Amino acid sequence: MCVWVCFLVCVSVTGWFLTAEQIMTGEPHTVPVNNCQVLKEARFAVAEFNKANVQEQFAYKVLNITSAKMQIVAGINYILEVWLGRTVCKKSHTADSEPCALHPEPKASSRFKECQCHFIVTDVPWENSRALTLNKCHPN
Ligand SMILES: *[C@@H]1O[C@H](CO)[C@@H](O)[C@H](O)[C@H]1NC(C)=O
């Protein structure tokens, strides 16, 4: 179903794609946070975040995206401001945390439940490569 939703979103922002092709200056440009490519990059970012978050056994998921920018350099940088929430899914069993329920407030634990992240995903579509090049999160 999501595929269809994303497809519809893509169709409705075709104008945005035309604009993207015209951006050759390397300046970051604000793009809609509900754009399907932005959602895809944010999901990739959280999967990488979960891999790097070695002390945590539970996977985090995207709560919302508060800002998204796109910058065309040697690849395409997606500059994202994202809120993540801790879920009940064990990282070792979770490829995609999206369907996971949020974890209830941890009791006597210093672990945080939500965090605010600044991510940059560098996507090089013509080389079929994608990397999380900036991963800065703080608990909230
Ligand atoms: C995003 O989620 C955080 C954490 O739940 C919340 O504090 C913030 O208000 C949300 N922002 C938007 C724009 O929904």
CSV table of N, CA, C and O in Angstrom, one decimal, residues 4-132:
chain,number,residue,atom,x,y,z
A,4,TRP,N,1.9,2.5,-3.3
A,4,TRP,CA,0.9,3.3,-4.0
A,4,TRP,C,0.9,4.7,-3.4
A,4,TRP,O,0.8,5.6,-4.2
A,5,VAL,N,0.9,4.8,-2.1
A,5,VAL,CA,0.9,6.2,-1.5
A,5,VAL,C,2.1,6.9,-2.0
A,5,VAL,O,2.0,8.0,-2.5
A,6,CYS,N,3.3,6.3,-2.0
A,6,CYS,CA,4.5,6.9,-2.5
A,6,CYS,C,4.4,7.3,-3.9
A,6,CYS,O,4.8,8.4,-4.3
A,7,PHE,N,3.8,6.4,-4.7
A,7,PHE,CA,3.7,6.6,-6.1
A,7,PHE,C,2.8,7.9,-6.3
A,7,PHE,O,3.2,8.8,-7.1
A,8,LEU,N,1.7,7.9,-5.6
A,8,LEU,CA,0.8,9.1,-5.7
A,8,LEU,C,1.5,10.4,-5.3
A,8,LEU,O,1.4,11.4,-6.0
A,9,VAL,N,2.3,10.3,-4.2
A,9,VAL,CA,3.0,11.5,-3.8
A,9,VAL,C,4.0,11.9,-4.9
A,9,VAL,O,4.1,13.1,-5.2
A,10,CYS,N,4.7,10.9,-5.5
A,10,CYS,CA,5.6,11.2,-6.5
A,10,CYS,C,5.0,11.9,-7.7
A,10,CYS,O,5.5,12.9,-8.2
A,11,VAL,N,3.8,11.4,-8.1
A,11,VAL,CA,3.1,11.9,-9.2
A,11,VAL,C,2.7,13.4,-8.9
A,11,VAL,O,2.9,14.3,-9.7
A,12,SER,N,2.3,13.6,-7.6
A,12,SER,CA,1.8,14.9,-7.3
A,12,SER,C,3.0,15.9,-7.1
A,12,SER,O,2.7,17.1,-7.1
A,13,VAL,N,4.2,15.4,-7.0
A,13,VAL,CA,5.3,16.4,-6.9
A,13,VAL,C,6.2,16.3,-8.1
A,13,VAL,O,7.4,16.7,-8.0
A,14,THR,N,5.7,15.9,-9.2
A,14,THR,CA,6.5,15.8,-10.5
A,14,THR,C,7.1,17.2,-10.7
A,14,THR,O,8.3,17.3,-11.2
A,15,GLY,N,6.4,18.2,-10.4
A,15,GLY,CA,7.0,19.6,-10.6
A,15,GLY,C,8.2,19.8,-9.8
A,15,GLY,O,9.2,20.4,-10.3
A,16,TRP,N,8.3,19.2,-8.7
A,16,TRP,CA,9.5,19.3,-7.8
A,16,TRP,C,10.7,18.6,-8.5
A,16,TRP,O,11.8,19.1,-8.5
A,17,PHE,N,10.4,17.4,-9.1
A,17,PHE,CA,11.5,16.7,-9.8
A,17,PHE,C,12.1,17.6,-10.9
A,17,PHE,O,13.3,17.6,-11.2
A,18,LEU,N,11.2,18.3,-11.6
A,18,LEU,CA,11.7,19.1,-12.7
A,18,LEU,C,12.6,20.2,-12.1
A,18,LEU,O,13.7,20.5,-12.7
A,19,THR,N,12.2,20.8,-11.0
A,19,THR,CA,13.0,21.8,-10.3
A,19,THR,C,14.4,21.2,-9.9
A,19,THR,O,15.4,21.8,-10.1
A,20,ALA,N,14.3,20.0,-9.4
A,20,ALA,CA,15.6,19.3,-8.9
A,20,ALA,C,16.6,19.2,-10.1
A,20,ALA,O,17.8,19.5,-9.8
A,21,GLU,N,16.1,18.9,-11.2
A,21,GLU,CA,17.1,18.8,-12.4
A,21,GLU,C,17.7,20.2,-12.7
A,21,GLU,O,18.8,20.2,-13.3
A,22,GLN,N,17.0,21.2,-12.4
A,22,GLN,CA,17.5,22.5,-12.7
A,22,GLN,C,18.5,23.0,-11.6
A,22,GLN,O,19.1,24.0,-11.8
A,23,ILE,N,18.5,22.4,-10.5
A,23,ILE,CA,19.4,22.8,-9.4
A,23,ILE,C,20.8,22.3,-9.7
A,23,ILE,O,21.1,21.1,-9.5
A,24,MET,N,21.7,23.1,-10.2
A,24,MET,CA,23.0,22.7,-10.5
A,24,MET,C,24.1,23.5,-9.7
A,24,MET,O,25.2,23.4,-9.9
A,25,THR,N,23.6,24.3,-8.8
A,25,THR,CA,24.5,25.3,-8.1
A,25,THR,C,25.2,24.7,-6.9
A,25,THR,O,26.1,25.3,-6.4
A,26,GLY,N,24.7,23.5,-6.4
A,26,GLY,CA,25.3,23.0,-5.2
A,26,GLY,C,24.7,23.6,-3.9
A,26,GLY,O,25.2,23.2,-2.8
A,27,GLU,N,23.8,24.5,-4.0
A,27,GLU,CA,23.2,25.1,-2.8
A,27,GLU,C,22.1,24.1,-2.3
A,27,GLU,O,21.4,23.5,-3.1
A,28,PRO,N,22.0,24.0,-0.9
A,28,PRO,CA,20.9,23.1,-0.4
A,28,PRO,C,19.5,23.8,-0.7
A,28,PRO,O,19.4,25.0,-0.5
A,29,HIS,N,18.6,23.0,-1.1
A,29,HIS,CA,17.2,23.5,-1.4
A,29,HIS,C,16.2,22.7,-0.5
A,29,HIS,O,16.3,21.5,-0.4
A,30,THR,N,15.3,23.5,0.0
A,30,THR,CA,14.3,22.8,0.9
A,30,THR,C,13.4,22.0,0.0
A,30,THR,O,13.0,22.5,-1.1
A,31,VAL,N,13.1,20.8,0.4
A,31,VAL,CA,12.1,19.9,-0.3
A,31,VAL,C,11.1,19.5,0.7
A,31,VAL,O,11.3,19.5,1.9
A,32,PRO,N,9.9,19.1,0.2
A,32,PRO,CA,8.8,18.7,1.1
A,32,PRO,C,9.2,17.4,1.9
A,32,PRO,O,9.8,16.5,1.4
A,33,VAL,N,8.9,17.5,3.2
A,33,VAL,CA,9.3,16.4,4.1
A,33,VAL,C,8.5,15.1,3.8
A,33,VAL,O,8.9,14.0,4.2
A,34,ASN,N,7.4,15.2,3.1
A,34,ASN,CA,6.6,14.0,2.8
A,34,ASN,C,6.9,13.5,1.4
A,34,ASN,O,6.2,12.6,1.0
A,35,ASN,N,7.9,14.0,0.8
A,35,ASN,CA,8.3,13.5,-0.5
A,35,ASN,C,8.8,12.0,-0.4
A,35,ASN,O,9.4,11.7,0.6
A,36,CYS,N,8.4,11.2,-1.3
A,36,CYS,CA,8.7,9.7,-1.1
A,36,CYS,C,10.2,9.5,-1.1
A,36,CYS,O,10.7,8.6,-0.4
A,37,GLN,N,11.0,10.2,-1.9
A,37,GLN,CA,12.4,10.0,-1.9
A,37,GLN,C,13.0,10.4,-0.5
A,37,GLN,O,13.9,9.7,0.0
A,38,VAL,N,12.5,11.5,0.0
A,38,VAL,CA,12.9,11.9,1.4
A,38,VAL,C,12.6,10.9,2.4
A,38,VAL,O,13.4,10.5,3.2
A,39,LEU,N,11.4,10.3,2.3
A,39,LEU,CA,11.0,9.2,3.2
A,39,LEU,C,12.0,8.0,3.1
A,39,LEU,O,12.4,7.4,4.1
A,40,LYS,N,12.3,7.7,1.9
A,40,LYS,CA,13.2,6.6,1.6
A,40,LYS,C,14.6,6.8,2.2
A,40,LYS,O,15.2,6.0,2.8
A,41,GLU,N,15.1,8.1,2.0
A,41,GLU,CA,16.4,8.4,2.6
A,41,GLU,C,16.4,8.4,4.1
A,41,GLU,O,17.3,8.0,4.7
A,42,ALA,N,15.3,8.9,4.7
A,42,ALA,CA,15.1,8.9,6.1
A,42,ALA,C,15.1,7.5,6.7
A,42,ALA,O,15.7,7.2,7.7
A,43,ARG,N,14.4,6.6,6.0
A,43,ARG,CA,14.4,5.2,6.4
A,43,ARG,C,15.8,4.5,6.3
A,43,ARG,O,16.2,3.7,7.2
A,44,PHE,N,16.5,4.9,5.3
A,44,PHE,CA,17.9,4.4,5.2
A,44,PHE,C,18.7,4.9,6.3
A,44,PHE,O,19.4,4.2,7.0
A,45,ALA,N,18.5,6.2,6.6
A,45,ALA,CA,19.3,6.9,7.7
A,45,ALA,C,19.0,6.2,9.0
A,45,ALA,O,20.0,5.9,9.8
A,46,VAL,N,17.8,5.9,9.3
A,46,VAL,CA,17.5,5.3,10.6
A,46,VAL,C,18.0,3.8,10.7
A,46,VAL,O,18.5,3.4,11.8
A,47,ALA,N,18.0,3.1,9.6
A,47,ALA,CA,18.6,1.8,9.6
A,47,ALA,C,20.1,1.8,9.9
A,47,ALA,O,20.6,1.0,10.7
A,48,GLU,N,20.7,2.8,9.3
A,48,GLU,CA,22.2,3.0,9.6
A,48,GLU,C,22.4,3.4,11.0
A,48,GLU,O,23.4,3.0,11.7
A,49,PHE,N,21.5,4.3,11.5
A,49,PHE,CA,21.6,4.8,12.9
A,49,PHE,C,21.5,3.6,13.8
A,49,PHE,O,22.3,3.5,14.7
A,50,ASN,N,20.6,2.7,13.5
A,50,ASN,CA,20.4,1.5,14.4
A,50,ASN,C,21.6,0.6,14.4
A,50,ASN,O,22.0,0.1,15.4
A,51,LYS,N,22.2,0.5,13.2
A,51,LYS,CA,23.4,-0.3,13.1
A,51,LYS,C,24.6,0.3,14.0
A,51,LYS,O,25.3,-0.4,14.6
A,52,ALA,N,24.7,1.6,13.9
A,52,ALA,CA,25.8,2.3,14.6
A,52,ALA,C,25.5,2.4,16.1
A,52,ALA,O,26.5,2.6,16.9
A,53,ASN,N,24.3,2.3,16.5
A,53,ASN,CA,23.9,2.5,17.9
A,53,ASN,C,24.1,1.2,18.7
A,53,ASN,O,23.1,0.5,19.1
A,54,VAL,N,25.3,0.8,18.9
A,54,VAL,CA,25.6,-0.6,19.3
A,54,VAL,C,25.2,-0.9,20.7
A,54,VAL,O,25.0,-2.1,21.1
A,55,GLN,N,25.1,0.1,21.6
A,55,GLN,CA,24.8,-0.2,23.0
A,55,GLN,C,23.3,-0.5,23.2
A,55,GLN,O,22.8,-0.9,24.2
A,56,GLU,N,22.5,-0.2,22.1
A,56,GLU,CA,21.1,-0.3,22.3
A,56,GLU,C,20.6,-1.6,21.6
A,56,GLU,O,21.0,-1.9,20.5
A,57,GLN,N,19.7,-2.3,22.3
A,57,GLN,CA,19.2,-3.6,21.7
A,57,GLN,C,17.9,-3.3,20.9
A,57,GLN,O,17.6,-4.2,20.1
A,58,PHE,N,17.3,-2.2,21.2
A,58,PHE,CA,16.0,-2.0,20.5
A,58,PHE,C,16.2,-1.0,19.3
A,58,PHE,O,17.1,-0.1,19.3
A,59,ALA,N,15.4,-1.2,18.3
A,59,ALA,CA,15.5,-0.4,17.1
A,59,ALA,C,14.8,0.9,17.3
A,59,ALA,O,13.7,0.9,17.9
A,60,TYR,N,15.3,2.0,16.7
A,60,TYR,CA,14.5,3.2,16.6
A,60,TYR,C,13.8,3.4,15.3
A,60,TYR,O,14.2,2.7,14.3
A,61,LYS,N,12.8,4.1,15.3
A,61,LYS,CA,12.0,4.4,14.0
A,61,LYS,C,11.8,5.9,13.9
A,61,LYS,O,11.9,6.7,14.8
A,62,VAL,N,11.5,6.3,12.6
A,62,VAL,CA,11.2,7.7,12.4
A,62,VAL,C,9.9,8.1,13.0
A,62,VAL,O,8.9,7.5,12.7
A,63,LEU,N,9.9,9.2,13.8
A,63,LEU,CA,8.6,9.7,14.3
A,63,LEU,C,8.1,10.8,13.3
A,63,LEU,O,6.9,10.8,13.0
A,64,ASN,N,8.9,11.7,13.0
A,64,ASN,CA,8.6,12.7,12.0
A,64,ASN,C,9.8,13.3,11.4
A,64,ASN,O,10.9,13.2,12.0
A,65,ILE,N,9.7,14.0,10.3
A,65,ILE,CA,10.8,14.7,9.7
A,65,ILE,C,10.4,16.2,9.7
A,65,ILE,O,9.4,16.6,9.2
A,66,THR,N,11.2,17.0,10.4
A,66,THR,CA,10.9,18.4,10.5
A,66,THR,C,11.5,19.3,9.5
A,66,THR,O,11.0,20.4,9.3
A,67,SER,N,12.5,18.8,8.8
A,67,SER,CA,13.1,19.6,7.7
A,67,SER,C,13.8,18.6,6.8
A,67,SER,O,14.4,17.7,7.2
A,68,ALA,N,13.8,18.9,5.5
A,68,ALA,CA,14.5,18.2,4.5
A,68,ALA,C,15.0,19.1,3.4
A,68,ALA,O,14.3,20.0,2.9
A,69,LYS,N,16.3,18.9,3.1
A,69,LYS,CA,16.9,19.7,2.1
A,69,LYS,C,17.7,18.8,1.1
A,69,LYS,O,18.1,17.7,1.5
A,70,MET,N,17.8,19.2,-0.1
A,70,MET,CA,18.5,18.4,-1.1
A,70,MET,C,19.6,19.3,-1.7
A,70,MET,O,19.4,20.5,-2.0
A,71,GLN,N,20.7,18.7,-1.8
A,71,GLN,CA,21.9,19.4,-2.4
A,71,GLN,C,22.6,18.5,-3.4
A,71,GLN,O,22.9,17.4,-3.1
A,72,ILE,N,22.7,19.0,-4.6
A,72,ILE,CA,23.4,18.3,-5.6
A,72,ILE,C,24.9,18.6,-5.7
A,72,ILE,O,25.2,19.8,-6.0
A,73,VAL,N,25.7,17.7,-5.3
A,73,VAL,CA,27.2,17.9,-5.3
A,73,VAL,C,27.7,16.8,-6.2
A,73,VAL,O,27.3,16.6,-7.3
A,74,ALA,N,28.7,16.0,-5.7
A,74,ALA,CA,29.2,14.8,-6.4
A,74,ALA,C,28.1,13.7,-6.5
A,74,ALA,O,28.2,12.8,-7.3
A,75,GLY,N,27.2,13.8,-5.5
A,75,GLY,CA,26.0,12.9,-5.5
A,75,GLY,C,24.9,13.8,-5.1
A,75,GLY,O,24.9,15.0,-5.3
A,76,ILE,N,23.9,13.3,-4.5
A,76,ILE,CA,22.8,14.1,-4.0
A,76,ILE,C,22.8,13.9,-2.5
A,76,ILE,O,22.7,12.8,-1.9
A,77,ASN,N,23.0,15.1,-1.8
A,77,ASN,CA,22.9,15.1,-0.3
A,77,ASN,C,21.5,15.3,0.1
A,77,ASN,O,20.9,16.3,-0.3
A,78,TYR,N,21.0,14.5,1.0
A,78,TYR,CA,19.7,14.7,1.6
A,78,TYR,C,20.0,15.1,3.0
A,78,TYR,O,20.5,14.3,3.8
A,79,ILE,N,19.7,16.4,3.4
A,79,ILE,CA,20.0,16.9,4.7
A,79,ILE,C,18.7,16.9,5.5
A,79,ILE,O,17.7,17.6,5.1
A,80,LEU,N,18.6,16.1,6.5
A,80,LEU,CA,17.4,15.8,7.1
A,80,LEU,C,17.4,16.1,8.6
A,80,LEU,O,18.4,15.8,9.3
A,81,GLU,N,16.3,16.7,9.1
A,81,GLU,CA,16.1,16.8,10.6
A,81,GLU,C,15.0,15.8,10.9
A,81,GLU,O,13.9,16.0,10.4
A,82,VAL,N,15.3,14.9,11.7
A,82,VAL,CA,14.4,13.8,12.0
A,82,VAL,C,14.3,13.5,13.5
A,82,VAL,O,15.3,13.5,14.2
A,83,TRP,N,13.0,13.2,13.9
A,83,TRP,CA,12.8,12.7,15.3
A,83,TRP,C,12.7,11.2,15.2
A,83,TRP,O,12.0,10.7,14.4
A,84,LEU,N,13.4,10.5,16.1
A,84,LEU,CA,13.4,9.1,16.2
A,84,LEU,C,12.8,8.7,17.5
A,84,LEU,O,13.0,9.3,18.6
A,85,GLY,N,12.0,7.6,17.5
A,85,GLY,CA,11.5,7.0,18.8
A,85,GLY,C,11.9,5.6,18.9
A,85,GLY,O,12.1,4.9,18.0
A,86,ARG,N,12.1,5.2,20.2
A,86,ARG,CA,12.6,3.8,20.5
A,86,ARG,C,11.4,2.9,20.4
A,86,ARG,O,10.3,3.2,20.9
A,87,THR,N,11.6,1.8,19.7
A,87,THR,CA,10.5,0.8,19.5
A,87,THR,C,10.7,-0.4,20.4
A,87,THR,O,11.8,-0.5,21.0
A,88,VAL,N,9.8,-1.3,20.3
A,88,VAL,CA,9.9,-2.6,21.1
A,88,VAL,C,10.6,-3.6,20.2
A,88,VAL,O,10.8,-4.7,20.7
A,89,CYS,N,10.9,-3.4,19.0
A,89,CYS,CA,11.6,-4.4,18.1
A,89,CYS,C,13.0,-4.5,18.4
A,89,CYS,O,13.7,-3.5,18.5
A,90,LYS,N,13.5,-5.7,18.6
A,90,LYS,CA,14.9,-6.0,18.8
A,90,LYS,C,15.6,-5.7,17.4
A,90,LYS,O,15.2,-6.2,16.4
A,91,LYS,N,16.8,-5.0,17.5
A,91,LYS,CA,17.5,-4.7,16.3
A,91,LYS,C,17.9,-5.9,15.5
A,91,LYS,O,17.9,-5.9,14.3
A,92,SER,N,18.3,-6.9,16.3
A,92,SER,CA,18.8,-8.2,15.6
A,92,SER,C,17.8,-8.8,14.7
A,92,SER,O,18.1,-9.7,13.9
A,93,HIS,N,16.5,-8.5,15.0
A,93,HIS,CA,15.4,-9.1,14.2
A,93,HIS,C,14.7,-8.1,13.3
A,93,HIS,O,13.6,-8.4,12.8
A,94,THR,N,15.2,-6.9,13.1
A,94,THR,CA,14.5,-5.9,12.5
A,94,THR,C,15.2,-5.2,11.4
A,94,THR,O,16.2,-4.5,11.6
A,95,ALA,N,14.8,-5.5,10.2
A,95,ALA,CA,15.4,-4.8,9.0
A,95,ALA,C,14.7,-3.4,8.8
A,95,ALA,O,15.4,-2.4,8.5
A,96,ASP,N,13.4,-3.4,9.0
A,96,ASP,CA,12.7,-2.1,8.9
A,96,ASP,C,11.9,-1.9,10.1
A,96,ASP,O,10.9,-2.7,10.4
A,97,SER,N,12.2,-0.8,10.9
A,97,SER,CA,11.5,-0.6,12.1
A,97,SER,C,10.2,0.1,12.0
A,97,SER,O,9.5,0.3,13.0
A,98,GLU,N,9.8,0.5,10.8
A,98,GLU,CA,8.6,1.3,10.5
A,98,GLU,C,7.4,0.7,11.2
A,98,GLU,O,6.6,1.4,11.8
A,99,PRO,N,7.1,-0.7,11.0
A,99,PRO,CA,5.9,-1.2,11.6
A,99,PRO,C,5.9,-1.4,13.1
A,99,PRO,O,4.9,-1.8,13.7
A,100,CYS,N,7.1,-1.2,13.7
A,100,CYS,CA,7.2,-1.5,15.2
A,100,CYS,C,6.5,-0.5,16.1
A,100,CYS,O,6.5,0.7,15.8
A,101,ALA,N,5.9,-1.0,17.1
A,101,ALA,CA,5.3,-0.2,18.1
A,101,ALA,C,6.3,0.6,18.9
A,101,ALA,O,7.4,0.1,19.1
A,102,LEU,N,6.0,1.7,19.4
A,102,LEU,CA,6.9,2.5,20.2
A,102,LEU,C,7.1,1.9,21.6
A,102,LEU,O,6.1,1.3,22.1
A,103,HIS,N,8.2,1.9,22.1
A,103,HIS,CA,8.5,1.4,23.5
A,103,HIS,C,7.9,2.3,24.5
A,103,HIS,O,8.0,3.5,24.4
A,104,PRO,N,7.3,1.7,25.6
A,104,PRO,CA,6.8,2.5,26.6
A,104,PRO,C,7.9,3.2,27.4
A,104,PRO,O,9.1,2.7,27.3
A,105,GLU,N,7.7,4.2,28.0
A,105,GLU,CA,8.7,5.0,28.8
A,105,GLU,C,9.5,4.0,29.6
A,105,GLU,O,9.0,3.3,30.4
A,106,PRO,N,10.8,4.0,29.4
A,106,PRO,CA,11.6,3.1,30.3
A,106,PRO,C,11.6,3.6,31.7
A,106,PRO,O,11.6,4.8,32.0
A,107,LYS,N,11.5,2.7,32.7
A,107,LYS,CA,11.4,3.1,34.1
A,107,LYS,C,12.7,3.6,34.6
A,107,LYS,O,13.2,4.7,34.3
A,108,ALA,N,13.4,2.8,35.5
A,108,ALA,CA,14.7,3.3,36.1
A,108,ALA,C,15.8,3.1,35.1
A,108,ALA,O,16.6,2.2,35.3
A,109,SER,N,15.8,3.9,34.1
A,109,SER,CA,16.8,3.7,33.1
A,109,SER,C,17.2,5.1,32.5
A,109,SER,O,16.4,6.0,32.4
A,110,SER,N,18.5,5.2,32.2
A,110,SER,CA,19.0,6.4,31.6
A,110,SER,C,18.7,6.5,30.1
A,110,SER,O,19.0,7.5,29.5
A,111,ARG,N,18.2,5.4,29.6
A,111,ARG,CA,18.0,5.3,28.1
A,111,ARG,C,17.0,6.3,27.7
A,111,ARG,O,15.9,6.5,28.4
A,112,PHE,N,17.2,7.0,26.6
A,112,PHE,CA,16.2,7.9,26.2
A,112,PHE,C,15.2,7.3,25.2
A,112,PHE,O,15.5,6.2,24.6
A,113,LYS,N,14.1,7.9,25.2
A,113,LYS,CA,13.0,7.3,24.4
A,113,LYS,C,12.9,8.0,23.0
A,113,LYS,O,12.6,7.3,22.0
A,114,GLU,N,13.2,9.2,23.0
A,114,GLU,CA,13.1,10.0,21.7
A,114,GLU,C,14.4,10.7,21.5
A,114,GLU,O,15.1,11.1,22.4
A,115,CYS,N,14.8,10.9,20.2
A,115,CYS,CA,16.0,11.7,20.0
A,115,CYS,C,15.8,12.5,18.7
A,115,CYS,O,15.0,12.1,17.8
A,116,GLN,N,16.5,13.6,18.7
A,116,GLN,CA,16.4,14.5,17.5
A,116,GLN,C,17.7,14.4,16.7
A,116,GLN,O,18.8,14.5,17.3
A,117,CYS,N,17.6,14.1,15.5
A,117,CYS,CA,18.8,13.8,14.7
A,117,CYS,C,18.9,14.7,13.5
A,117,CYS,O,18.0,15.2,12.9
A,118,HIS,N,20.2,15.0,13.2
A,118,HIS,CA,20.6,15.7,12.0
A,118,HIS,C,21.3,14.7,11.2
A,118,HIS,O,22.4,14.2,11.6
A,119,PHE,N,20.8,14.3,10.0
A,119,PHE,CA,21.3,13.3,9.2
A,119,PHE,C,21.7,13.9,7.8
A,119,PHE,O,21.0,14.8,7.3
A,120,ILE,N,22.8,13.4,7.2
A,120,ILE,CA,23.0,13.7,5.8
A,120,ILE,C,23.2,12.3,5.1
A,120,ILE,O,24.0,11.5,5.5
A,121,VAL,N,22.3,12.0,4.2
A,121,VAL,CA,22.4,10.8,3.4
A,121,VAL,C,23.0,11.2,2.0
A,121,VAL,O,22.4,12.1,1.4
A,122,THR,N,24.1,10.7,1.6
A,122,THR,CA,24.6,11.0,0.3
A,122,THR,C,24.3,9.8,-0.6
A,122,THR,O,24.7,8.7,-0.4
A,123,ASP,N,23.5,10.2,-1.6
A,123,ASP,CA,22.9,9.2,-2.5
A,123,ASP,C,23.6,9.5,-3.9
A,123,ASP,O,23.6,10.6,-4.4
A,124,VAL,N,24.2,8.4,-4.4
A,124,VAL,CA,24.8,8.6,-5.8
A,124,VAL,C,24.1,7.5,-6.7
A,124,VAL,O,24.5,6.4,-6.8
A,125,PRO,N,22.9,8.0,-7.2
A,125,PRO,CA,22.0,7.0,-7.9
A,125,PRO,C,22.7,6.4,-9.1
A,125,PRO,O,22.5,5.2,-9.3
A,126,TRP,N,23.5,7.1,-9.8
A,126,TRP,CA,24.2,6.6,-11.0
A,126,TRP,C,25.3,5.6,-10.6
A,126,TRP,O,25.8,4.9,-11.5
A,127,GLU,N,25.7,5.5,-9.3
A,127,GLU,CA,26.7,4.5,-8.9
A,127,GLU,C,26.0,3.5,-8.0
A,127,GLU,O,26.6,2.6,-7.4
A,128,ASN,N,24.7,3.7,-7.8
A,128,ASN,CA,23.9,2.8,-7.0
A,128,ASN,C,24.5,2.7,-5.6
A,128,ASN,O,24.5,1.6,-5.0
A,129,SER,N,24.9,3.8,-5.0
A,129,SER,CA,25.5,3.8,-3.7
A,129,SER,C,24.8,4.9,-2.8
A,129,SER,O,24.3,5.9,-3.3
A,130,ARG,N,24.8,4.6,-1.5
A,130,ARG,CA,24.1,5.5,-0.6
A,130,ARG,C,24.8,5.3,0.7
A,130,ARG,O,25.1,4.2,1.1
A,131,ALA,N,25.1,6.4,1.4
A,131,ALA,CA,25.7,6.3,2.7
A,131,ALA,C,25.2,7.4,3.6
A,131,ALA,O,24.9,8.5,3.2
A,132,LEU,N,25.2,7.1,4.9
A,132,LEU,CA,24.9,8.1,6.0
A,132,LEU,C,26.2,8.8,6.3
A,132,LEU,O,27.0,8.3,7.0
